[in-house]
mmCIF file with all atom_site columns, N, CA and C in Angstrom:
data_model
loop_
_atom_site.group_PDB
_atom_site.id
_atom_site.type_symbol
_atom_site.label_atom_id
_atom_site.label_alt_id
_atom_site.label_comp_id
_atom_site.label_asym_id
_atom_site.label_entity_id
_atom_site.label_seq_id
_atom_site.pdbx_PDB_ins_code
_atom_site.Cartn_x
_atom_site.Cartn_y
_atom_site.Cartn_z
_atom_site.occupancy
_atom_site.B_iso_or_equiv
_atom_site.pdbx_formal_charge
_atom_site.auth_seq_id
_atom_site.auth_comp_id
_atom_site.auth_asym_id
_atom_site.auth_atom_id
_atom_site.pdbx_PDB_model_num
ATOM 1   N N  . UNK D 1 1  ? 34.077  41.426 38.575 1.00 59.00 ? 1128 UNK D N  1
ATOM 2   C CA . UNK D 1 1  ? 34.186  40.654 37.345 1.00 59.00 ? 1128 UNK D CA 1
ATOM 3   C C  . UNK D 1 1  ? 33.222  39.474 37.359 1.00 59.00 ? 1128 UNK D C  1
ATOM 4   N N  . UNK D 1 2  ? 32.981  38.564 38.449 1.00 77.00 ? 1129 UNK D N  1
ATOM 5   C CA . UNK D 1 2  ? 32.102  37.707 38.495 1.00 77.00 ? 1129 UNK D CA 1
ATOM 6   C C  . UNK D 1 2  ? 30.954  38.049 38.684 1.00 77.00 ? 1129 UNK D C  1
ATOM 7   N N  . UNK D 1 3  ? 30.784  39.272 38.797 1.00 83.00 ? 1130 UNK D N  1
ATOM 8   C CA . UNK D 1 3  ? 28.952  39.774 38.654 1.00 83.00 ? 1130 UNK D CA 1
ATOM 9   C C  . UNK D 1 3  ? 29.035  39.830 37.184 1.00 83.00 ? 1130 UNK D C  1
ATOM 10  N N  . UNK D 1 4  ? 29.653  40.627 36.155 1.00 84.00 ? 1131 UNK D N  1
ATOM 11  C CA . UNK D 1 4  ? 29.811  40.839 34.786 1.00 84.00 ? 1131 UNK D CA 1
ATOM 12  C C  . UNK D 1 4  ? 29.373  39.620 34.358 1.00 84.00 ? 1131 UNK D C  1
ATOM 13  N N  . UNK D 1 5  ? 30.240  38.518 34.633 1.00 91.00 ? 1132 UNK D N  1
ATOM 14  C CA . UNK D 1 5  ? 29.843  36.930 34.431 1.00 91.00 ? 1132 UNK D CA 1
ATOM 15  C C  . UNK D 1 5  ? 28.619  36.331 34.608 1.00 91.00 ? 1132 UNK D C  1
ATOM 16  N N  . UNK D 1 6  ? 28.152  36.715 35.540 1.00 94.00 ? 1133 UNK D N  1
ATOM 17  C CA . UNK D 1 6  ? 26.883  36.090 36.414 1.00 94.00 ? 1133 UNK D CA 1
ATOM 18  C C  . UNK D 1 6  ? 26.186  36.975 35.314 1.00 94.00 ? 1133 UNK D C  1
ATOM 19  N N  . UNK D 1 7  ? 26.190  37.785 35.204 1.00 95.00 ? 1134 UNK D N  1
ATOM 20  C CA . UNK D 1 7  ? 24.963  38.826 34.293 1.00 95.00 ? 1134 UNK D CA 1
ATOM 21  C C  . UNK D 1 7  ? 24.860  38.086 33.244 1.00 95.00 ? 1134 UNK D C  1
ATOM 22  N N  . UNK D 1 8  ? 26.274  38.238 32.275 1.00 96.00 ? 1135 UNK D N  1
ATOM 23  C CA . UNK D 1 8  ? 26.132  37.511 30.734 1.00 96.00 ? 1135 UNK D CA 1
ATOM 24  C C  . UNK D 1 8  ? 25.610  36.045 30.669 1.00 96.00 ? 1135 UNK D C  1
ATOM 25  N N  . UNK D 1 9  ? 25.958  35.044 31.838 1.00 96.00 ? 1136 UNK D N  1
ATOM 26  C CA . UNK D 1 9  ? 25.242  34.190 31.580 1.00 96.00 ? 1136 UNK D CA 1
ATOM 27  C C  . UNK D 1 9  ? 23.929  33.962 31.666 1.00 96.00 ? 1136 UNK D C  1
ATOM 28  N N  . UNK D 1 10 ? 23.356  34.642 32.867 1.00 97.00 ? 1137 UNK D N  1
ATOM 29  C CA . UNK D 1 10 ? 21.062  34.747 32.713 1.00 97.00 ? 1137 UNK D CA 1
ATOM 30  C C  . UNK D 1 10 ? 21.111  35.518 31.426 1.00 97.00 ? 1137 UNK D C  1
ATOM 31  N N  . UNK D 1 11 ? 21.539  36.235 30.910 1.00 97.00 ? 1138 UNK D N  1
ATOM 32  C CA . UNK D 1 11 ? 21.232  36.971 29.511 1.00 97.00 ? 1138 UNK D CA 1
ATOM 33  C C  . UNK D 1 11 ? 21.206  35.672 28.668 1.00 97.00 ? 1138 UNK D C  1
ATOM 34  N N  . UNK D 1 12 ? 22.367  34.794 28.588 1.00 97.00 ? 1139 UNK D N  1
ATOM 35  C CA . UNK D 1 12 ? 22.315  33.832 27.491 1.00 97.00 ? 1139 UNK D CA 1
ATOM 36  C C  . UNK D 1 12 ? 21.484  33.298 28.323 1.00 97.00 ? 1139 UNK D C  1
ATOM 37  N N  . UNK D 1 13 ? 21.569  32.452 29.051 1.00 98.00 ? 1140 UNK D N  1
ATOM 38  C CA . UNK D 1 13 ? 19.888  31.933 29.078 1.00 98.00 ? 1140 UNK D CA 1
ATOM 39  C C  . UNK D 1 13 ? 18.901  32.020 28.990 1.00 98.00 ? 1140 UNK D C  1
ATOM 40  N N  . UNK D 1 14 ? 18.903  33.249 29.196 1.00 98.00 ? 1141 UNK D N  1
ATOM 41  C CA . UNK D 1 14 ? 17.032  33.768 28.994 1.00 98.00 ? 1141 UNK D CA 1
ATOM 42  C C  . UNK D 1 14 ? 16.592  34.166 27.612 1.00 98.00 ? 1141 UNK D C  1
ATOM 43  N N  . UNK D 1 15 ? 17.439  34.310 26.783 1.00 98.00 ? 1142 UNK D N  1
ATOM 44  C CA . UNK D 1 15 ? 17.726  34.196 25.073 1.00 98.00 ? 1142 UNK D CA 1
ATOM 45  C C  . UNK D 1 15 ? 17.713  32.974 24.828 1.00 98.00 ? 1142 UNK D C  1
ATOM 46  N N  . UNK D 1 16 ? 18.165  31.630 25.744 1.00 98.00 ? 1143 UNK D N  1
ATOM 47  C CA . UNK D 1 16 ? 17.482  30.727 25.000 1.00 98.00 ? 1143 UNK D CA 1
ATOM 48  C C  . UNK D 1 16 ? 16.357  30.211 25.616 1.00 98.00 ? 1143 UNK D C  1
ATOM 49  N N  . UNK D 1 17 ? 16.236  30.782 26.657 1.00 98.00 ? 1144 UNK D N  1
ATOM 50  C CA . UNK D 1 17 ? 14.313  30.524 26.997 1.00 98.00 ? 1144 UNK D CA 1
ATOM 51  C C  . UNK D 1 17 ? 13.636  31.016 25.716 1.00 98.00 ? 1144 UNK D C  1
ATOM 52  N N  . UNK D 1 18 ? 13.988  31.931 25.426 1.00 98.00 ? 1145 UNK D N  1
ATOM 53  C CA . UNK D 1 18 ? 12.789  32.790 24.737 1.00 98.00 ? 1145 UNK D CA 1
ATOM 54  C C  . UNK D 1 18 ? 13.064  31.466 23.317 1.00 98.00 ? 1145 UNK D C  1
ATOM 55  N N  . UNK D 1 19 ? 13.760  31.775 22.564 1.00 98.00 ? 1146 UNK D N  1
ATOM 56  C CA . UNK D 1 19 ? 13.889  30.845 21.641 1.00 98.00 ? 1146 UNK D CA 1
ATOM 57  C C  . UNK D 1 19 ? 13.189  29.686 22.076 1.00 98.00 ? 1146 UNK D C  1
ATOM 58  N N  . UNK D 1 20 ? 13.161  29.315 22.755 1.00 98.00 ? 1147 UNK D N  1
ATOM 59  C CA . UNK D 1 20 ? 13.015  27.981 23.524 1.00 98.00 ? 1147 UNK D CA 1
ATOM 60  C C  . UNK D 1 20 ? 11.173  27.740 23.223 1.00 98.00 ? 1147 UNK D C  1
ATOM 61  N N  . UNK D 1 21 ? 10.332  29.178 23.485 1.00 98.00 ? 1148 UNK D N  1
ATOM 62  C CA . UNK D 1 21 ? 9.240   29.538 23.394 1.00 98.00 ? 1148 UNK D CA 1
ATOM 63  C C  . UNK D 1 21 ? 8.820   29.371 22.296 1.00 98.00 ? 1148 UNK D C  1
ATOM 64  N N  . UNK D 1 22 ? 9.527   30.330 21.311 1.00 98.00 ? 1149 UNK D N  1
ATOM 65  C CA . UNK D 1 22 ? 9.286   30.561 19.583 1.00 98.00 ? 1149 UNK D CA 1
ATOM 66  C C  . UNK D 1 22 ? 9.228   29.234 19.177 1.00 98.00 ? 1149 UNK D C  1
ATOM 67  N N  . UNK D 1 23 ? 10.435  28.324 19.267 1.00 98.00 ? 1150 UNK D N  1
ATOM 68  C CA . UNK D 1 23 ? 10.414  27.004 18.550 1.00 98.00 ? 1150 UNK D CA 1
ATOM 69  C C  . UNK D 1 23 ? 9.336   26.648 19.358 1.00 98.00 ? 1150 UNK D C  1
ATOM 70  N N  . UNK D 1 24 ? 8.936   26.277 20.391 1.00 97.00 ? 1151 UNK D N  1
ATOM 71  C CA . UNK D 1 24 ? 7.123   25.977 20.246 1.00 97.00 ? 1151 UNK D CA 1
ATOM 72  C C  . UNK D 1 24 ? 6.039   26.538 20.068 1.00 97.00 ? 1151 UNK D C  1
ATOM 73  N N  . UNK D 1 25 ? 6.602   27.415 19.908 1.00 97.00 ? 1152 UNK D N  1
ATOM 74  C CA . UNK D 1 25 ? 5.108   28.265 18.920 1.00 97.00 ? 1152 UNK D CA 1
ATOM 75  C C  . UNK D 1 25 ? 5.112   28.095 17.429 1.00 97.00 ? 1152 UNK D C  1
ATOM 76  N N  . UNK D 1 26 ? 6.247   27.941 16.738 1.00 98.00 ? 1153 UNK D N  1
ATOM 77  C CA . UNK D 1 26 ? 6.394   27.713 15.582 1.00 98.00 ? 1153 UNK D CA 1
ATOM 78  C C  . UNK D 1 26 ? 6.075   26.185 15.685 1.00 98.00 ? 1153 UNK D C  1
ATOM 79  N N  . UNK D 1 27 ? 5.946   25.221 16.662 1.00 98.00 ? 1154 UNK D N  1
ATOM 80  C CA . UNK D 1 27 ? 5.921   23.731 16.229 1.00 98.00 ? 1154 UNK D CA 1
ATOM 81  C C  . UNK D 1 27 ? 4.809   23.698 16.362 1.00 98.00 ? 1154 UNK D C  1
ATOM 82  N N  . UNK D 1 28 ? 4.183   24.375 16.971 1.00 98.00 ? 1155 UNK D N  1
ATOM 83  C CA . UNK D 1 28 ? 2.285   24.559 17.109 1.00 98.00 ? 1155 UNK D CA 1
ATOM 84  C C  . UNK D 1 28 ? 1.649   24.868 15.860 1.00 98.00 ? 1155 UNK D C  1
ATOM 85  N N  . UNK D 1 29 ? 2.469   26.104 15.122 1.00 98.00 ? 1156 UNK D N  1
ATOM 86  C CA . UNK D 1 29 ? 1.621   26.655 14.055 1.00 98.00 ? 1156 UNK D CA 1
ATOM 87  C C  . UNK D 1 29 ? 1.824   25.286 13.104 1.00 98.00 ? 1156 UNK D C  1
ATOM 88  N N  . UNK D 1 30 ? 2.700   24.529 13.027 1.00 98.00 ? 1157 UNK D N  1
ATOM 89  C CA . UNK D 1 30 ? 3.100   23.366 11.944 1.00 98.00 ? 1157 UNK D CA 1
ATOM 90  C C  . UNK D 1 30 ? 2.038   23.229 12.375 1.00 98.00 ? 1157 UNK D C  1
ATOM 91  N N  . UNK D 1 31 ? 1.981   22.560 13.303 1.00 98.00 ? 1158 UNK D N  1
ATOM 92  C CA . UNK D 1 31 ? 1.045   21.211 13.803 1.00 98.00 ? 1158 UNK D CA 1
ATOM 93  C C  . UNK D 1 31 ? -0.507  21.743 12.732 1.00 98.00 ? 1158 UNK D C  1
ATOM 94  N N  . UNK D 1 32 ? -0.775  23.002 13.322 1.00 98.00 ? 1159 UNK D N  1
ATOM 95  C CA . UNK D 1 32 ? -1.856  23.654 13.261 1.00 98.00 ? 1159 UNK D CA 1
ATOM 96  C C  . UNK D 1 32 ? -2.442  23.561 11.372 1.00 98.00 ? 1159 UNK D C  1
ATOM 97  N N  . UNK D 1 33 ? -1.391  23.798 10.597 1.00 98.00 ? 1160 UNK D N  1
ATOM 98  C CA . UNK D 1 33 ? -1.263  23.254 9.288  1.00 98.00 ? 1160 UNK D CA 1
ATOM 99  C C  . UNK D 1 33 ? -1.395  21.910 8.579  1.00 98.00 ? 1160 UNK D C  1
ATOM 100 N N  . UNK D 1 34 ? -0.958  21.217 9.610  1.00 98.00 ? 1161 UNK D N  1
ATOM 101 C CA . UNK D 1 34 ? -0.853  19.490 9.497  1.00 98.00 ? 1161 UNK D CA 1
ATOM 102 C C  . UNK D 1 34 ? -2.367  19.235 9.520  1.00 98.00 ? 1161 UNK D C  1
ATOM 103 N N  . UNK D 1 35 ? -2.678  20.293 10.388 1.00 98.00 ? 1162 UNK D N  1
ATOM 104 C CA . UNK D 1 35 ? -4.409  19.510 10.782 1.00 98.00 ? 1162 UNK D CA 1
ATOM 105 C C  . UNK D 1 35 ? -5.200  20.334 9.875  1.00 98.00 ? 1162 UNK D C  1
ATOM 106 N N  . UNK D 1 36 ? -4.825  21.000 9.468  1.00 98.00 ? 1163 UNK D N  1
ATOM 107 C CA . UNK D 1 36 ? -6.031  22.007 8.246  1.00 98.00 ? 1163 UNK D CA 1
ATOM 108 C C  . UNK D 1 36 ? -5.920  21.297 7.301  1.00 98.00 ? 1163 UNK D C  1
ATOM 109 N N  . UNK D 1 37 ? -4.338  20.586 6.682  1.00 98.00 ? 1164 UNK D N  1
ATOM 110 C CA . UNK D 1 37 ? -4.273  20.297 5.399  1.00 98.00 ? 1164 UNK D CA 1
ATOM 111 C C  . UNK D 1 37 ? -5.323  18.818 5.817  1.00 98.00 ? 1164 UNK D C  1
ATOM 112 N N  . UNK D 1 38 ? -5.033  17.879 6.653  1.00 98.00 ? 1165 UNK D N  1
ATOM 113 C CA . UNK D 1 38 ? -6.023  16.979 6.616  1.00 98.00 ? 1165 UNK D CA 1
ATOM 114 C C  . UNK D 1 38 ? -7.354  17.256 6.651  1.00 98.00 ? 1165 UNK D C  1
ATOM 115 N N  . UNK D 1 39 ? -7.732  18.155 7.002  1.00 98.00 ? 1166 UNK D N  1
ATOM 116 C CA . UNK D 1 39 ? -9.194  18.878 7.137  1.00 98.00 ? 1166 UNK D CA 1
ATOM 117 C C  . UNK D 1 39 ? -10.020 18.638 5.964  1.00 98.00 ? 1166 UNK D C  1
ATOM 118 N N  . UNK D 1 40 ? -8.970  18.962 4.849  1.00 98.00 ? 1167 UNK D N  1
ATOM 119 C CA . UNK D 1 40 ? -9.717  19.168 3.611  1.00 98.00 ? 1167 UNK D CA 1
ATOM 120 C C  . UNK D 1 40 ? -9.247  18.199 2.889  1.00 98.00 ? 1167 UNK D C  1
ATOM 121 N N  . UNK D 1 41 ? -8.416  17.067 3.150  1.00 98.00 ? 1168 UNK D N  1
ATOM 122 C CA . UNK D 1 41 ? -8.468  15.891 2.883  1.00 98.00 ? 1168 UNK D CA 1
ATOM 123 C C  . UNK D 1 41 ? -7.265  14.807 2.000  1.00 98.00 ? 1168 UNK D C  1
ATOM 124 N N  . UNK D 1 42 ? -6.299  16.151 3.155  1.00 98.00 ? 1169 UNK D N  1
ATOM 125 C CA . UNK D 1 42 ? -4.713  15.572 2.201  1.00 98.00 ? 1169 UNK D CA 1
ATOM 126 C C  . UNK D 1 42 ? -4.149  14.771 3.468  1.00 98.00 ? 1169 UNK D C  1
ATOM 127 N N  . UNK D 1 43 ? -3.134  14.089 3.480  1.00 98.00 ? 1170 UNK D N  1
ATOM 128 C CA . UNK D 1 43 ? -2.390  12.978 4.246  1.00 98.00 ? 1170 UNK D CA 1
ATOM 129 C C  . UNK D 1 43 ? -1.391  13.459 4.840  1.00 98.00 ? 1170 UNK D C  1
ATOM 130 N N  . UNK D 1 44 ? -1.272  13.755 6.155  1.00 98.00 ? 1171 UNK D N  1
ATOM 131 C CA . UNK D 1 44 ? -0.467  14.389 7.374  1.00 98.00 ? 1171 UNK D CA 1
ATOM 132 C C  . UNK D 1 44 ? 0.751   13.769 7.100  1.00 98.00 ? 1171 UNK D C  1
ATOM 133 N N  . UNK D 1 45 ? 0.978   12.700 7.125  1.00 98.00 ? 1172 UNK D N  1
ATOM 134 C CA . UNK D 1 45 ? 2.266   11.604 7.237  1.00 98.00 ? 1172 UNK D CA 1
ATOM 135 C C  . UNK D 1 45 ? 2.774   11.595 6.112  1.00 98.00 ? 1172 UNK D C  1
ATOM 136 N N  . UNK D 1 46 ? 2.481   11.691 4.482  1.00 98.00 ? 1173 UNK D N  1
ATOM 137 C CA . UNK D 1 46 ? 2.671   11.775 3.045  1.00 98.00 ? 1173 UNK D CA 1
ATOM 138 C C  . UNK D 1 46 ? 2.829   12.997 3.307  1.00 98.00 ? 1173 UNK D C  1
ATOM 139 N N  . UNK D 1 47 ? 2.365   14.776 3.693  1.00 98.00 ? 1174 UNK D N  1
ATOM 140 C CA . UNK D 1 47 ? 3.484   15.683 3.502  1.00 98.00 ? 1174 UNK D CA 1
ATOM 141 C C  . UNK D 1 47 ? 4.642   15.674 4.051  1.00 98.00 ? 1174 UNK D C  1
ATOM 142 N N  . UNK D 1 48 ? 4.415   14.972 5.274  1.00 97.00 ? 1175 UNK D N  1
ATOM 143 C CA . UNK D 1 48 ? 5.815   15.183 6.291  1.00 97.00 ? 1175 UNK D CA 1
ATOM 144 C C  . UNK D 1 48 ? 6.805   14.483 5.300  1.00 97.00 ? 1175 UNK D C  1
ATOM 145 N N  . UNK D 1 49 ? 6.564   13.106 4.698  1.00 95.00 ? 1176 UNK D N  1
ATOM 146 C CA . UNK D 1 49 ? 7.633   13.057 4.005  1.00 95.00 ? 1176 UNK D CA 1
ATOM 147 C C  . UNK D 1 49 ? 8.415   13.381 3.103  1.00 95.00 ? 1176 UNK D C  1
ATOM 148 N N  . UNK D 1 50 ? 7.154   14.332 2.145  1.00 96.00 ? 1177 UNK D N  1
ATOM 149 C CA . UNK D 1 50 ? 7.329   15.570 1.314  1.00 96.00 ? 1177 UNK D CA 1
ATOM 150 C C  . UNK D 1 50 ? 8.702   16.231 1.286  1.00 96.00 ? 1177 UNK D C  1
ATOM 151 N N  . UNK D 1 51 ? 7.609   16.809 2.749  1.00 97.00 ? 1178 UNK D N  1
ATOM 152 C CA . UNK D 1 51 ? 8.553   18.200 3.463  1.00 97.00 ? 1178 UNK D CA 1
ATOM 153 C C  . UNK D 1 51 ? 10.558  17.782 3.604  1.00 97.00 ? 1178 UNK D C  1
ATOM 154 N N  . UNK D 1 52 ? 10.221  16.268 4.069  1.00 95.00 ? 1179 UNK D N  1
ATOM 155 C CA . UNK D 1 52 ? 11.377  15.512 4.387  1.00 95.00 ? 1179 UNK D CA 1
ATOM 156 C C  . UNK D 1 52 ? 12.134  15.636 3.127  1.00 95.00 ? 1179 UNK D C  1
ATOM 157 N N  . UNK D 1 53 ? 11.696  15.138 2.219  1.00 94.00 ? 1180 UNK D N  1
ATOM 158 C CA . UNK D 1 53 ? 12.706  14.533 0.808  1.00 94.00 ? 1180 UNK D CA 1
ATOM 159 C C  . UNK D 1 53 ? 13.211  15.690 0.195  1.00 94.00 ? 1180 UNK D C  1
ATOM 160 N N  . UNK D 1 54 ? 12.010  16.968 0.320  1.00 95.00 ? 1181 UNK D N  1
ATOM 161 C CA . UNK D 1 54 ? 12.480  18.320 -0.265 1.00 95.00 ? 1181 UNK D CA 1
ATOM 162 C C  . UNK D 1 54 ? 13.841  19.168 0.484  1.00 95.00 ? 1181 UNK D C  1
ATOM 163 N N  . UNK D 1 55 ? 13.903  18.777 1.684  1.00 95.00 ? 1182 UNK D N  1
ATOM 164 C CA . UNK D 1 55 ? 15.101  19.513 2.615  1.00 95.00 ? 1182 UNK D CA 1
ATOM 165 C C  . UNK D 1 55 ? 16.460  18.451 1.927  1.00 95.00 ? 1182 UNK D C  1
ATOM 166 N N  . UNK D 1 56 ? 16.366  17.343 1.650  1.00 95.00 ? 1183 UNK D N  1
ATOM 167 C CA . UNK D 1 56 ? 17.455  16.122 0.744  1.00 95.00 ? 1183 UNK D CA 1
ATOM 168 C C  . UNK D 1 56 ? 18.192  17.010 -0.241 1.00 95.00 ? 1183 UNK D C  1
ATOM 169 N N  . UNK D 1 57 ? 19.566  16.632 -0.396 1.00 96.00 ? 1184 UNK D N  1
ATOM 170 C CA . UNK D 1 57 ? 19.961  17.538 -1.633 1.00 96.00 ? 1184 UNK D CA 1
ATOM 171 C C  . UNK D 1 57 ? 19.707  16.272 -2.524 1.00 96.00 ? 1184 UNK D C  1
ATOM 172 N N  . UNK D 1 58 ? 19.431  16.458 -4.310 1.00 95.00 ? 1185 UNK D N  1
ATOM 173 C CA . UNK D 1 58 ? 18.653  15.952 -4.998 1.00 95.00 ? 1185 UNK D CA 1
ATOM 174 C C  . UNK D 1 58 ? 19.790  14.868 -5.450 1.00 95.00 ? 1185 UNK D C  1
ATOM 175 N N  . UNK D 1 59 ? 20.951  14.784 -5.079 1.00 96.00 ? 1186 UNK D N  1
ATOM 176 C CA . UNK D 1 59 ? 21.611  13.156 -4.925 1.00 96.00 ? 1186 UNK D CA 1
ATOM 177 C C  . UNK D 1 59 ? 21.431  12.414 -4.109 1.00 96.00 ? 1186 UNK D C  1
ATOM 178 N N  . UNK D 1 60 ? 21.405  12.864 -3.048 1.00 96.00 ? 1187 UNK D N  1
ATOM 179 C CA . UNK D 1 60 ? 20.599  12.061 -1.432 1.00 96.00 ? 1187 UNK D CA 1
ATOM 180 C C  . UNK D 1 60 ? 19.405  11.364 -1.753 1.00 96.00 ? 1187 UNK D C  1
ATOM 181 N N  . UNK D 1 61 ? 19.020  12.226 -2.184 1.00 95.00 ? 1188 UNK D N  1
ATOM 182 C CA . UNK D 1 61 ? 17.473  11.880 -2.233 1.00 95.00 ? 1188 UNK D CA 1
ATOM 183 C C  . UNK D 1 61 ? 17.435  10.616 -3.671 1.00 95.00 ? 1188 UNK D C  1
ATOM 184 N N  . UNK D 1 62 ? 18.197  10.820 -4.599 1.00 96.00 ? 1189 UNK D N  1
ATOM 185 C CA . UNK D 1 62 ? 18.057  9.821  -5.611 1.00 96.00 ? 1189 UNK D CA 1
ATOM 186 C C  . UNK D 1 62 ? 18.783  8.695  -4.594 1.00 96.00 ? 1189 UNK D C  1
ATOM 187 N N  . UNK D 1 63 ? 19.958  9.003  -4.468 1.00 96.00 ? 1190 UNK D N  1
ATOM 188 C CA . UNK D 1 63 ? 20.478  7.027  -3.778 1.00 96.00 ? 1190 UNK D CA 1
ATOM 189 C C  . UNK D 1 63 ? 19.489  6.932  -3.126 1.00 96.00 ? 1190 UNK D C  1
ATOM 190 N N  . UNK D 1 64 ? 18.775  7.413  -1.985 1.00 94.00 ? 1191 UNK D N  1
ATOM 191 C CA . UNK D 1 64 ? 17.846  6.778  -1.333 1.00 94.00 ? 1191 UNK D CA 1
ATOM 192 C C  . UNK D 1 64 ? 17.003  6.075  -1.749 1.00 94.00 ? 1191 UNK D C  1
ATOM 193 N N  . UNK D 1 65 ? 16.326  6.769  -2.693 1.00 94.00 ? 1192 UNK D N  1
ATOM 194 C CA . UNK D 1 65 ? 15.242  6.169  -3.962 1.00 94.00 ? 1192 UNK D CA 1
ATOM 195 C C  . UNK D 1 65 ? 16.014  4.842  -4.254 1.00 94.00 ? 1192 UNK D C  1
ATOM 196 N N  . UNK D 1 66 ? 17.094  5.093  -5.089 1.00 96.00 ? 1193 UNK D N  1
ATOM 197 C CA . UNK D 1 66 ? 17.526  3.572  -5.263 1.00 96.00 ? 1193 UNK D CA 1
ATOM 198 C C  . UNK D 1 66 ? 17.511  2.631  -4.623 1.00 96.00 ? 1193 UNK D C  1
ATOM 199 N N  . UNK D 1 67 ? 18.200  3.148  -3.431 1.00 97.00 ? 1194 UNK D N  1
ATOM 200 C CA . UNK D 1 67 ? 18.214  2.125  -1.739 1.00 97.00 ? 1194 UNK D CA 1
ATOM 201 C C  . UNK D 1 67 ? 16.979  1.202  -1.911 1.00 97.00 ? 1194 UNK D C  1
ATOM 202 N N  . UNK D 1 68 ? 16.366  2.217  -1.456 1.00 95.00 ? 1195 UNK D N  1
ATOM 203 C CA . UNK D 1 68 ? 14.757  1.622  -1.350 1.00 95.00 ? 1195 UNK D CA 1
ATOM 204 C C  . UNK D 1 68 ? 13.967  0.909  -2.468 1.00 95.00 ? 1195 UNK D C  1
ATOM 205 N N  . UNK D 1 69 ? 14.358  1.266  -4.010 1.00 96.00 ? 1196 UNK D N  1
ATOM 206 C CA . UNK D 1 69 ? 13.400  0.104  -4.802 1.00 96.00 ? 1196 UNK D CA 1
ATOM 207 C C  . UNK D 1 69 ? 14.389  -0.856 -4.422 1.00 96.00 ? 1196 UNK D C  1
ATOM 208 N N  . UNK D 1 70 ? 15.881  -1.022 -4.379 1.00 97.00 ? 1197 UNK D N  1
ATOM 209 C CA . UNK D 1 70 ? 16.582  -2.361 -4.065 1.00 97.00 ? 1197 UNK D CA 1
ATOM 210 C C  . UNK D 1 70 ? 16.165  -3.222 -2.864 1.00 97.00 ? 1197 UNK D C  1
ATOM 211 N N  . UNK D 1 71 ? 15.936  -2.723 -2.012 1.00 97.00 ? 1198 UNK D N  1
ATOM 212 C CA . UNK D 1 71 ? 15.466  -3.366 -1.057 1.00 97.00 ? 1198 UNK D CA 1
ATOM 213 C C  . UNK D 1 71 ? 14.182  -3.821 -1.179 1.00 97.00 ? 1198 UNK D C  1
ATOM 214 N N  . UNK D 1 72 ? 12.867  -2.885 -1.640 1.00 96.00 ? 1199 UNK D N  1
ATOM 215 C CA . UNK D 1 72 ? 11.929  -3.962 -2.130 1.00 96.00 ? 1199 UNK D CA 1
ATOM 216 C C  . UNK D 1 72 ? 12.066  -5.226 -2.862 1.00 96.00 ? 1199 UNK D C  1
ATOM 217 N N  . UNK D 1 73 ? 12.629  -4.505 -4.323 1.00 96.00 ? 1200 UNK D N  1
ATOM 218 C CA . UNK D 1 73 ? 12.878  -5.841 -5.150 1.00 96.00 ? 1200 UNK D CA 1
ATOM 219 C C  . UNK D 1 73 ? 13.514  -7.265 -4.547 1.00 96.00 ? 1200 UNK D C  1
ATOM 220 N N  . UNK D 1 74 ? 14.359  -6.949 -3.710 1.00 96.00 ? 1201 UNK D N  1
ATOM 221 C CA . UNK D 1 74 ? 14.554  -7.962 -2.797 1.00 96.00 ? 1201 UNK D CA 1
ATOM 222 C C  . UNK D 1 74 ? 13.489  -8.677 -1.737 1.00 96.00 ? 1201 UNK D C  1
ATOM 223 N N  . UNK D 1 75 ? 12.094  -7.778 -1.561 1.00 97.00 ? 1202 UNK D N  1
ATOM 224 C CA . UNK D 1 75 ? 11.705  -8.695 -0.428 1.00 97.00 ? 1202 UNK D CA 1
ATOM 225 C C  . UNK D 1 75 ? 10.329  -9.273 -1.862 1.00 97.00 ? 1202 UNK D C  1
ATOM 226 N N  . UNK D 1 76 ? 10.454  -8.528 -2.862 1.00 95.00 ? 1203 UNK D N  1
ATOM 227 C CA . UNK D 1 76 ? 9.519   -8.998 -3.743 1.00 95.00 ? 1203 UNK D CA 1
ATOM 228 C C  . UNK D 1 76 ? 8.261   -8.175 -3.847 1.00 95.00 ? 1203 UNK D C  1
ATOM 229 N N  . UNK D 1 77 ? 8.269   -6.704 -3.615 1.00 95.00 ? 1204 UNK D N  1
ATOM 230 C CA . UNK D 1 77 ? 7.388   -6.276 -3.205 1.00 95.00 ? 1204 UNK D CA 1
ATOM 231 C C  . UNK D 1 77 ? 7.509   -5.322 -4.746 1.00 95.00 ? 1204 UNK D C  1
ATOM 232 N N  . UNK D 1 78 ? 8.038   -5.042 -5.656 1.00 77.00 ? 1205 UNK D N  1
ATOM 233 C CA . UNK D 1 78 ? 8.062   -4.411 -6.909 1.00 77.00 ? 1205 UNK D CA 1
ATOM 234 C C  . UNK D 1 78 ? 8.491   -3.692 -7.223 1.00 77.00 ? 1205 UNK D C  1
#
């Protein structure tokens, strides 16, 4: 029974090695996008936040908006 055990657990681990792989290969290909889109002369840091506000469900994302002109208007910034 504790070999059965011993087996299933390197199986789950090595399933999340592999995953482990993919999510950096997939964080490479981002990257790899990040740097093309600047290539041709768009703003790395302005999509990320894009990317950011679009994953927001669209009430989140409005209070935040609010948050944030309130807090300018407070430091005087418009």
């Amino acid at each position: 029974m504790a070999e059965a055990t011993d087996d299933r657990l390197r199986l789950l681990i090595e399933r999340i090695e592999r995953l482990e792989e993919e999510k950096k290969g997939i964080a490479d290909d981002i990257r790899d996008v990040y740097a093309e889109a600047k290539a041709v002369g768009y703003d790395p840091k302005i999509m990320r936040q894009i990317v950011r506000l679009r994953k927001m469900k669209p009430d989140d994302r409005s209070e935040q908006e609010t948050i944030l002109e309130t807090y300018k208007a407070a430091l005087g910034m418009g």
